[in-house]
Amino acid sequence: GNSVTQMEGPVTLSEEAFLTINCTYTATGYPSLFWYVQYPGEGLQLLLKATKADDKGSNKGFEATYRKETTSFHLEKGSVQVSDSAVYFCALRSGTGGFKTIFGAGTRLFVKA
Amino acid sequence: NAGVTQTPKFQVLKTGQSMTLQCAQDMNHNSMYWYRQDPGMGLRLIYYSASEGTTDKGEVPNGYNVSRLNKREFSLRLESAAPSQTSVYFCASTQVRTQETQYFGPGTRLLVL
């Protein structure tokens, strides 16, 4: 079945550091890939998405590229801020999976001033 | 627009008690979902409703029932709560079942003693 694996946290960085959160997936067909973010006390919200191979999703300085050859969708940001402290979830959604969204376990990010 | 709202925000139950978690959306979405979020496991789908009048089991439906009361509201019921149901519960919605981006409520934190 479809699955998502992302790096375990927590990840602790200083402000302005470079961020990478790894995500790999297993899926049949051609899934769409997502990064959702959950700020403290809130629900998940979409951060970015990519719907086909080699697409790059971007938002708020975050980027991720859909790599079919390595089945990966790593999240990156060049310079993190304290306000980026949150839990980040990688996810996929596929028609062959009944259009259900499969989430990774989440990676908590702490950014220190 | 309030988006997706959930009540209550927090609840403590004793083993064997029952309760209903409420969810409503004001975006005129057709599809609604209930997830549970547990540490290290990401979000798992409990039940979903592709459209008004239909409900289907997700990955972890045991111990739960749902009602799609109307297009706006989708409730989750625990008939006899167990400690294993201690979790954070999220409701989400999409315009249609095939739409990719999900919109989440703020969550209900449930503790079963």
PDB file of C-alpha atoms in Angstrom:
ATOM      1  CA  GLY A   1       0.000   0.000   0.000  1.00  0.00           C
ATOM      2  CA  ASN A   2       0.898   3.665  -0.152  1.00  0.00           C
ATOM      3  CA  SER A   3       3.106   5.038   2.598  1.00  0.00           C
ATOM      4  CA  VAL A   4       5.157   8.072   3.599  1.00  0.00           C
ATOM      5  CA  THR A   5       8.347   8.084   5.654  1.00  0.00           C
ATOM      6  CA  GLN A   6       9.830  11.274   7.018  1.00  0.00           C
ATOM      7  CA  MET A   7      12.787  12.007   9.233  1.00  0.00           C
ATOM      8  CA  GLU A   8      12.238  11.783  12.945  1.00  0.00           C
ATOM      9  CA  GLY A   9      12.482  14.892  15.016  1.00  0.00           C
ATOM     10  CA  PRO A  10      12.775  17.014  16.797  1.00  0.00           C
ATOM     11  CA  VAL A  11      14.991  19.181  14.662  1.00  0.00           C
ATOM     12  CA  THR A  12      16.523  22.135  16.501  1.00  0.00           C
ATOM     13  CA  LEU A  13      18.101  24.983  14.529  1.00  0.00           C
ATOM     14  CA  SER A  14      19.299  28.489  15.168  1.00  0.00           C
ATOM     15  CA  GLU A  15      17.604  31.369  13.405  1.00  0.00           C
ATOM     16  CA  GLU A  16      18.847  31.858   9.812  1.00  0.00           C
ATOM     17  CA  ALA A  17      20.096  28.270   9.547  1.00  0.00           C
ATOM     18  CA  PHE A  18      19.342  26.069   6.513  1.00  0.00           C
ATOM     19  CA  LEU A  19      16.544  23.543   6.928  1.00  0.00           C
ATOM     20  CA  THR A  20      16.060  20.154   5.286  1.00  0.00           C
ATOM     21  CA  ILE A  21      13.377  17.690   6.317  1.00  0.00           C
ATOM     22  CA  ASN A  22      13.578  14.435   4.385  1.00  0.00           C
ATOM     23  CA  CYS A  23      10.510  12.674   3.019  1.00  0.00           C
ATOM     24  CA  THR A  24      10.291   9.536   0.904  1.00  0.00           C
ATOM     25  CA  TYR A  25       7.208   7.736  -0.312  1.00  0.00           C
ATOM     26  CA  THR A  26       5.914   4.456  -1.680  1.00  0.00           C
ATOM     27  CA  ALA A  27       2.957   4.606  -4.002  1.00  0.00           C
ATOM     28  CA  THR A  28       1.401   3.003  -7.038  1.00  0.00           C
ATOM     29  CA  GLY A  29       0.500   5.234  -9.901  1.00  0.00           C
ATOM     30  CA  TYR A  30       1.267   8.947  -9.899  1.00  0.00           C
ATOM     31  CA  PRO A  31       0.484  10.518  -6.537  1.00  0.00           C
ATOM     32  CA  SER A  32       0.346  14.177  -5.651  1.00  0.00           C
ATOM     33  CA  LEU A  33       2.681  15.161  -2.828  1.00  0.00           C
ATOM     34  CA  PHE A  34       2.151  17.693  -0.054  1.00  0.00           C
ATOM     35  CA  TRP A  35       3.741  19.361   2.905  1.00  0.00           C
ATOM     36  CA  TYR A  36       1.362  20.435   5.664  1.00  0.00           C
ATOM     37  CA  VAL A  37       2.359  22.520   8.694  1.00  0.00           C
ATOM     38  CA  GLN A  38       0.802  22.484  12.158  1.00  0.00           C
ATOM     39  CA  TYR A  39       1.510  25.466  14.395  1.00  0.00           C
ATOM     40  CA  PRO A  40       1.046  25.027  18.157  1.00  0.00           C
ATOM     41  CA  GLY A  41      -2.602  24.649  19.126  1.00  0.00           C
ATOM     42  CA  GLU A  42      -3.848  24.736  15.540  1.00  0.00           C
ATOM     43  CA  GLY A  43      -4.951  22.295  12.854  1.00  0.00           C
ATOM     44  CA  LEU A  44      -2.895  21.376   9.825  1.00  0.00           C
ATOM     45  CA  GLN A  45      -2.669  23.763   6.919  1.00  0.00           C
ATOM     46  CA  LEU A  46      -1.275  23.227   3.463  1.00  0.00           C
ATOM     47  CA  LEU A  47       2.242  24.610   3.038  1.00  0.00           C
ATOM     48  CA  LEU A  48       2.985  23.502  -0.541  1.00  0.00           C
ATOM     49  CA  LYS A  49       2.260  20.772  -3.031  1.00  0.00           C
ATOM     50  CA  ALA A  50       3.461  19.210  -6.298  1.00  0.00           C
ATOM     51  CA  THR A  51       1.310  17.148  -8.597  1.00  0.00           C
ATOM     52  CA  LYS A  52       3.785  15.583 -11.048  1.00  0.00           C
ATOM     53  CA  ALA A  53       7.398  14.543 -11.366  1.00  0.00           C
ATOM     54  CA  ASP A  54       9.982  17.365 -11.347  1.00  0.00           C
ATOM     55  CA  ASP A  55       7.422  19.917 -10.175  1.00  0.00           C
ATOM     56  CA  LYS A  56       8.647  22.256  -7.455  1.00  0.00           C
ATOM     57  CA  GLY A  57       6.205  23.462  -4.835  1.00  0.00           C
ATOM     58  CA  SER A  58       7.057  26.638  -2.946  1.00  0.00           C
ATOM     59  CA  ASN A  59       5.514  28.925  -0.336  1.00  0.00           C
ATOM     60  CA  LYS A  60       6.754  31.275   2.400  1.00  0.00           C
ATOM     61  CA  GLY A  61      10.392  30.551   1.475  1.00  0.00           C
ATOM     62  CA  PHE A  62       9.915  26.770   1.698  1.00  0.00           C
ATOM     63  CA  GLU A  63      10.506  24.550  -1.341  1.00  0.00           C
ATOM     64  CA  ALA A  64      10.187  20.874  -2.234  1.00  0.00           C
ATOM     65  CA  THR A  65      10.801  19.095  -5.548  1.00  0.00           C
ATOM     66  CA  TYR A  66       8.912  15.968  -6.614  1.00  0.00           C
ATOM     67  CA  ARG A  67      11.639  13.437  -7.464  1.00  0.00           C
ATOM     68  CA  LYS A  68      10.144  10.321  -8.966  1.00  0.00           C
ATOM     69  CA  GLU A  69      13.495   8.606  -9.519  1.00  0.00           C
ATOM     70  CA  THR A  70      14.302   8.729  -5.806  1.00  0.00           C
ATOM     71  CA  THR A  71      10.639   8.752  -4.630  1.00  0.00           C
ATOM     72  CA  SER A  72      11.401  11.785  -2.498  1.00  0.00           C
ATOM     73  CA  PHE A  73       9.886  15.178  -1.659  1.00  0.00           C
ATOM     74  CA  HIS A  74      12.342  16.827   0.748  1.00  0.00           C
ATOM     75  CA  LEU A  75      11.363  20.148   2.354  1.00  0.00           C
ATOM     76  CA  GLU A  76      13.976  22.942   2.369  1.00  0.00           C
ATOM     77  CA  LYS A  77      14.260  26.525   3.522  1.00  0.00           C
ATOM     78  CA  GLY A  78      17.332  28.663   3.174  1.00  0.00           C
ATOM     79  CA  SER A  79      16.965  30.712   6.365  1.00  0.00           C
ATOM     80  CA  VAL A  80      14.557  29.678   9.103  1.00  0.00           C
ATOM     81  CA  GLN A  81      12.871  32.041  11.555  1.00  0.00           C
ATOM     82  CA  VAL A  82      11.605  31.494  15.083  1.00  0.00           C
ATOM     83  CA  SER A  83       8.075  31.711  13.662  1.00  0.00           C
ATOM     84  CA  ASP A  84       8.750  28.572  11.575  1.00  0.00           C
ATOM     85  CA  SER A  85       8.710  26.461  14.748  1.00  0.00           C
ATOM     86  CA  ALA A  86       5.964  23.904  14.095  1.00  0.00           C
ATOM     87  CA  VAL A  87       5.317  20.280  13.139  1.00  0.00           C
ATOM     88  CA  TYR A  88       5.714  19.493   9.435  1.00  0.00           C
ATOM     89  CA  PHE A  89       3.883  16.600   7.782  1.00  0.00           C
ATOM     90  CA  CYS A  90       4.697  15.083   4.417  1.00  0.00           C
ATOM     91  CA  ALA A  91       1.704  13.518   2.672  1.00  0.00           C
ATOM     92  CA  LEU A  92       0.585  11.891  -0.544  1.00  0.00           C
ATOM     93  CA  ARG A  93      -2.739  11.475  -2.258  1.00  0.00           C
ATOM     94  CA  SER A  94      -3.420   9.110  -5.105  1.00  0.00           C
ATOM     95  CA  GLY A  95      -6.400   8.049  -7.136  1.00  0.00           C
ATOM     96  CA  THR A  96      -5.237   4.458  -6.831  1.00  0.00           C
ATOM     97  CA  GLY A  97      -5.436   4.937  -3.050  1.00  0.00           C
ATOM     98  CA  GLY A  98      -9.097   5.899  -3.207  1.00  0.00           C
ATOM     99  CA  PHE A  99      -8.195   9.584  -2.986  1.00  0.00           C
ATOM    100  CA  LYS A 100      -7.300   9.165   0.665  1.00  0.00           C
ATOM    101  CA  THR A 101      -4.429  11.265   1.993  1.00  0.00           C
ATOM    102  CA  ILE A 102      -1.589   9.332   3.627  1.00  0.00           C
ATOM    103  CA  PHE A 103       0.432  11.318   6.178  1.00  0.00           C
ATOM    104  CA  GLY A 104       3.918  10.831   7.499  1.00  0.00           C
ATOM    105  CA  ALA A 105       4.530  10.811  11.250  1.00  0.00           C
ATOM    106  CA  GLY A 106       5.467  14.491  11.346  1.00  0.00           C
ATOM    107  CA  THR A 107       8.719  16.265  12.172  1.00  0.00           C
ATOM    108  CA  ARG A 108       8.819  18.854  14.936  1.00  0.00           C
ATOM    109  CA  LEU A 109      11.029  21.865  14.247  1.00  0.00           C
ATOM    110  CA  PHE A 110      12.328  24.178  16.970  1.00  0.00           C
ATOM    111  CA  VAL A 111      14.048  27.391  15.880  1.00  0.00           C
ATOM    112  CA  LYS A 112      16.066  29.262  18.525  1.00  0.00           C
ATOM    113  CA  ALA A 113      16.642  33.001  18.438  1.00  0.00           C
TER     114      ALA A 113
ATOM    115  CA  ASN B   1     -15.726  32.365   6.970  1.00  0.00           C
ATOM    116  CA  ALA B   2     -14.893  30.309  10.033  1.00  0.00           C
ATOM    117  CA  GLY B   3     -13.649  27.395   7.889  1.00  0.00           C
ATOM    118  CA  VAL B   4     -13.758  24.118   9.826  1.00  0.00           C
ATOM    119  CA  THR B   5     -14.808  24.312  13.473  1.00  0.00           C
ATOM    120  CA  GLN B   6     -14.715  21.571  16.105  1.00  0.00           C
ATOM    121  CA  THR B   7     -16.195  21.229  19.577  1.00  0.00           C
ATOM    122  CA  PRO B   8     -15.176  20.635  22.254  1.00  0.00           C
ATOM    123  CA  LYS B   9     -11.523  21.702  22.290  1.00  0.00           C
ATOM    124  CA  PHE B  10     -10.664  19.414  25.166  1.00  0.00           C
ATOM    125  CA  GLN B  11     -12.469  16.572  26.949  1.00  0.00           C
ATOM    126  CA  VAL B  12     -11.680  14.123  29.725  1.00  0.00           C
ATOM    127  CA  LEU B  13     -13.691  10.881  29.844  1.00  0.00           C
ATOM    128  CA  LYS B  14     -13.708   7.840  32.057  1.00  0.00           C
ATOM    129  CA  THR B  15     -13.439   4.402  30.466  1.00  0.00           C
ATOM    130  CA  GLY B  16     -16.845   3.305  29.224  1.00  0.00           C
ATOM    131  CA  GLN B  17     -18.332   6.766  28.902  1.00  0.00           C
ATOM    132  CA  SER B  18     -19.691   7.975  25.590  1.00  0.00           C
ATOM    133  CA  MET B  19     -19.338  11.282  23.791  1.00  0.00           C
ATOM    134  CA  THR B  20     -19.814  12.936  20.425  1.00  0.00           C
ATOM    135  CA  LEU B  21     -17.268  15.173  18.755  1.00  0.00           C
ATOM    136  CA  GLN B  22     -18.814  17.825  16.558  1.00  0.00           C
ATOM    137  CA  CYS B  23     -17.456  19.231  13.302  1.00  0.00           C
ATOM    138  CA  ALA B  24     -18.901  21.851  10.983  1.00  0.00           C
ATOM    139  CA  GLN B  25     -17.646  23.596   7.853  1.00  0.00           C
ATOM    140  CA  ASP B  26     -18.969  26.689   6.132  1.00  0.00           C
ATOM    141  CA  MET B  27     -17.127  26.319   2.818  1.00  0.00           C
ATOM    142  CA  ASN B  28     -19.909  24.353   1.070  1.00  0.00           C
ATOM    143  CA  HIS B  29     -17.592  21.346   0.826  1.00  0.00           C
ATOM    144  CA  ASN B  30     -18.997  17.959  -0.116  1.00  0.00           C
ATOM    145  CA  SER B  31     -16.434  15.673   1.514  1.00  0.00           C
ATOM    146  CA  MET B  32     -15.525  15.506   5.195  1.00  0.00           C
ATOM    147  CA  TYR B  33     -13.057  13.414   7.187  1.00  0.00           C
ATOM    148  CA  TRP B  34     -12.184  12.418  10.730  1.00  0.00           C
ATOM    149  CA  TYR B  35      -8.552  11.712  11.679  1.00  0.00           C
ATOM    150  CA  ARG B  36      -6.763  10.870  14.870  1.00  0.00           C
ATOM    151  CA  GLN B  37      -3.239  12.069  15.581  1.00  0.00           C
ATOM    152  CA  ASP B  38      -0.981  10.035  17.843  1.00  0.00           C
ATOM    153  CA  PRO B  39       2.683  10.670  18.686  1.00  0.00           C
ATOM    154  CA  GLY B  40       5.014   9.098  16.140  1.00  0.00           C
ATOM    155  CA  MET B  41       2.166   7.910  13.929  1.00  0.00           C
ATOM    156  CA  GLY B  42       1.015  10.962  12.026  1.00  0.00           C
ATOM    157  CA  LEU B  43      -2.645  11.264  11.131  1.00  0.00           C
ATOM    158  CA  ARG B  44      -4.769   8.183  10.546  1.00  0.00           C
ATOM    159  CA  LEU B  45      -8.143   8.260   8.863  1.00  0.00           C
ATOM    160  CA  ILE B  46     -11.032   7.024  11.015  1.00  0.00           C
ATOM    161  CA  TYR B  47     -14.061   7.644   8.776  1.00  0.00           C
ATOM    162  CA  TYR B  48     -14.909   9.843   5.843  1.00  0.00           C
ATOM    163  CA  SER B  49     -17.988  11.069   4.048  1.00  0.00           C
ATOM    164  CA  ALA B  50     -17.524  11.593   0.331  1.00  0.00           C
ATOM    165  CA  SER B  51     -20.851  13.404   0.081  1.00  0.00           C
ATOM    166  CA  GLU B  52     -23.958  14.106   2.118  1.00  0.00           C
ATOM    167  CA  GLY B  53     -25.713  10.853   2.928  1.00  0.00           C
ATOM    168  CA  THR B  54     -22.660   8.595   2.571  1.00  0.00           C
ATOM    169  CA  THR B  55     -20.033   7.454   5.055  1.00  0.00           C
ATOM    170  CA  ASP B  56     -17.139   4.996   4.722  1.00  0.00           C
ATOM    171  CA  LYS B  57     -14.582   3.428   6.999  1.00  0.00           C
ATOM    172  CA  GLY B  58     -11.017   4.579   6.965  1.00  0.00           C
ATOM    173  CA  GLU B  59      -7.906   2.981   8.353  1.00  0.00           C
ATOM    174  CA  VAL B  60      -8.885   2.794  12.058  1.00  0.00           C
ATOM    175  CA  PRO B  61     -12.730   2.742  12.386  1.00  0.00           C
ATOM    176  CA  ASN B  62     -13.123   0.318  15.294  1.00  0.00           C
ATOM    177  CA  GLY B  63     -14.754   1.853  18.357  1.00  0.00           C
ATOM    178  CA  TYR B  64     -16.193   4.815  16.446  1.00  0.00           C
ATOM    179  CA  ASN B  65     -19.356   5.746  14.612  1.00  0.00           C
ATOM    180  CA  VAL B  66     -20.098   8.766  12.462  1.00  0.00           C
ATOM    181  CA  SER B  67     -23.095  10.722  11.268  1.00  0.00           C
ATOM    182  CA  ARG B  68     -23.205  13.089   8.321  1.00  0.00           C
ATOM    183  CA  LEU B  69     -26.039  15.196   9.703  1.00  0.00           C
ATOM    184  CA  ASN B  70     -26.227  17.512   6.670  1.00  0.00           C
ATOM    185  CA  LYS B  71     -23.784  18.999   4.209  1.00  0.00           C
ATOM    186  CA  ARG B  72     -22.168  21.185   6.890  1.00  0.00           C
ATOM    187  CA  GLU B  73     -21.873  18.813   9.829  1.00  0.00           C
ATOM    188  CA  PHE B  74     -20.061  15.524  10.410  1.00  0.00           C
ATOM    189  CA  SER B  75     -19.974  14.093  13.935  1.00  0.00           C
ATOM    190  CA  LEU B  76     -17.823  11.362  15.464  1.00  0.00           C
ATOM    191  CA  ARG B  77     -19.198   9.252  18.326  1.00  0.00           C
ATOM    192  CA  LEU B  78     -17.383   7.123  20.843  1.00  0.00           C
ATOM    193  CA  GLU B  79     -19.968   4.751  22.316  1.00  0.00           C
ATOM    194  CA  SER B  80     -17.754   3.294  25.059  1.00  0.00           C
ATOM    195  CA  ALA B  81     -14.478   5.142  25.387  1.00  0.00           C
ATOM    196  CA  ALA B  82     -11.243   3.237  25.999  1.00  0.00           C
ATOM    197  CA  PRO B  83      -7.804   4.543  27.055  1.00  0.00           C
ATOM    198  CA  SER B  84      -6.505   3.580  23.595  1.00  0.00           C
ATOM    199  CA  GLN B  85      -8.751   6.303  22.181  1.00  0.00           C
ATOM    200  CA  THR B  86      -6.779   9.001  23.966  1.00  0.00           C
ATOM    201  CA  SER B  87      -5.660  11.141  21.064  1.00  0.00           C
ATOM    202  CA  VAL B  88      -6.095  14.409  19.230  1.00  0.00           C
ATOM    203  CA  TYR B  89      -8.956  14.276  16.748  1.00  0.00           C
ATOM    204  CA  PHE B  90      -9.049  16.402  13.628  1.00  0.00           C
ATOM    205  CA  CYS B  91     -11.895  17.016  11.245  1.00  0.00           C
ATOM    206  CA  ALA B  92     -11.125  18.042   7.655  1.00  0.00           C
ATOM    207  CA  SER B  93     -13.028  18.822   4.479  1.00  0.00           C
ATOM    208  CA  THR B  94     -12.530  19.079   0.731  1.00  0.00           C
ATOM    209  CA  GLN B  95     -14.715  20.498  -2.013  1.00  0.00           C
ATOM    210  CA  VAL B  96     -15.093  17.055  -3.562  1.00  0.00           C
ATOM    211  CA  ARG B  97     -13.536  13.689  -2.854  1.00  0.00           C
ATOM    212  CA  THR B  98     -11.032  14.096  -5.653  1.00  0.00           C
ATOM    213  CA  GLN B  99      -9.864  17.556  -4.558  1.00  0.00           C
ATOM    214  CA  GLU B 100      -6.368  17.412  -3.258  1.00  0.00           C
ATOM    215  CA  THR B 101      -6.067  20.086  -0.573  1.00  0.00           C
ATOM    216  CA  GLN B 102      -7.716  19.339   2.763  1.00  0.00           C
ATOM    217  CA  TYR B 103      -8.845  22.029   5.207  1.00  0.00           C
ATOM    218  CA  PHE B 104      -8.487  21.129   8.861  1.00  0.00           C
ATOM    219  CA  GLY B 105     -10.200  22.164  12.051  1.00  0.00           C
ATOM    220  CA  PRO B 106      -8.210  23.080  15.181  1.00  0.00           C
ATOM    221  CA  GLY B 107      -8.636  19.650  16.776  1.00  0.00           C
ATOM    222  CA  THR B 108     -10.180  18.086  19.888  1.00  0.00           C
ATOM    223  CA  ARG B 109      -7.829  16.761  22.527  1.00  0.00           C
ATOM    224  CA  LEU B 110      -9.396  13.714  24.235  1.00  0.00           C
ATOM    225  CA  LEU B 111      -8.094  12.020  27.357  1.00  0.00           C
ATOM    226  CA  VAL B 112      -9.668   8.724  28.433  1.00  0.00           C
ATOM    227  CA  LEU B 113      -8.835   7.643  31.953  1.00  0.00           C
TER     228      LEU B 113
END
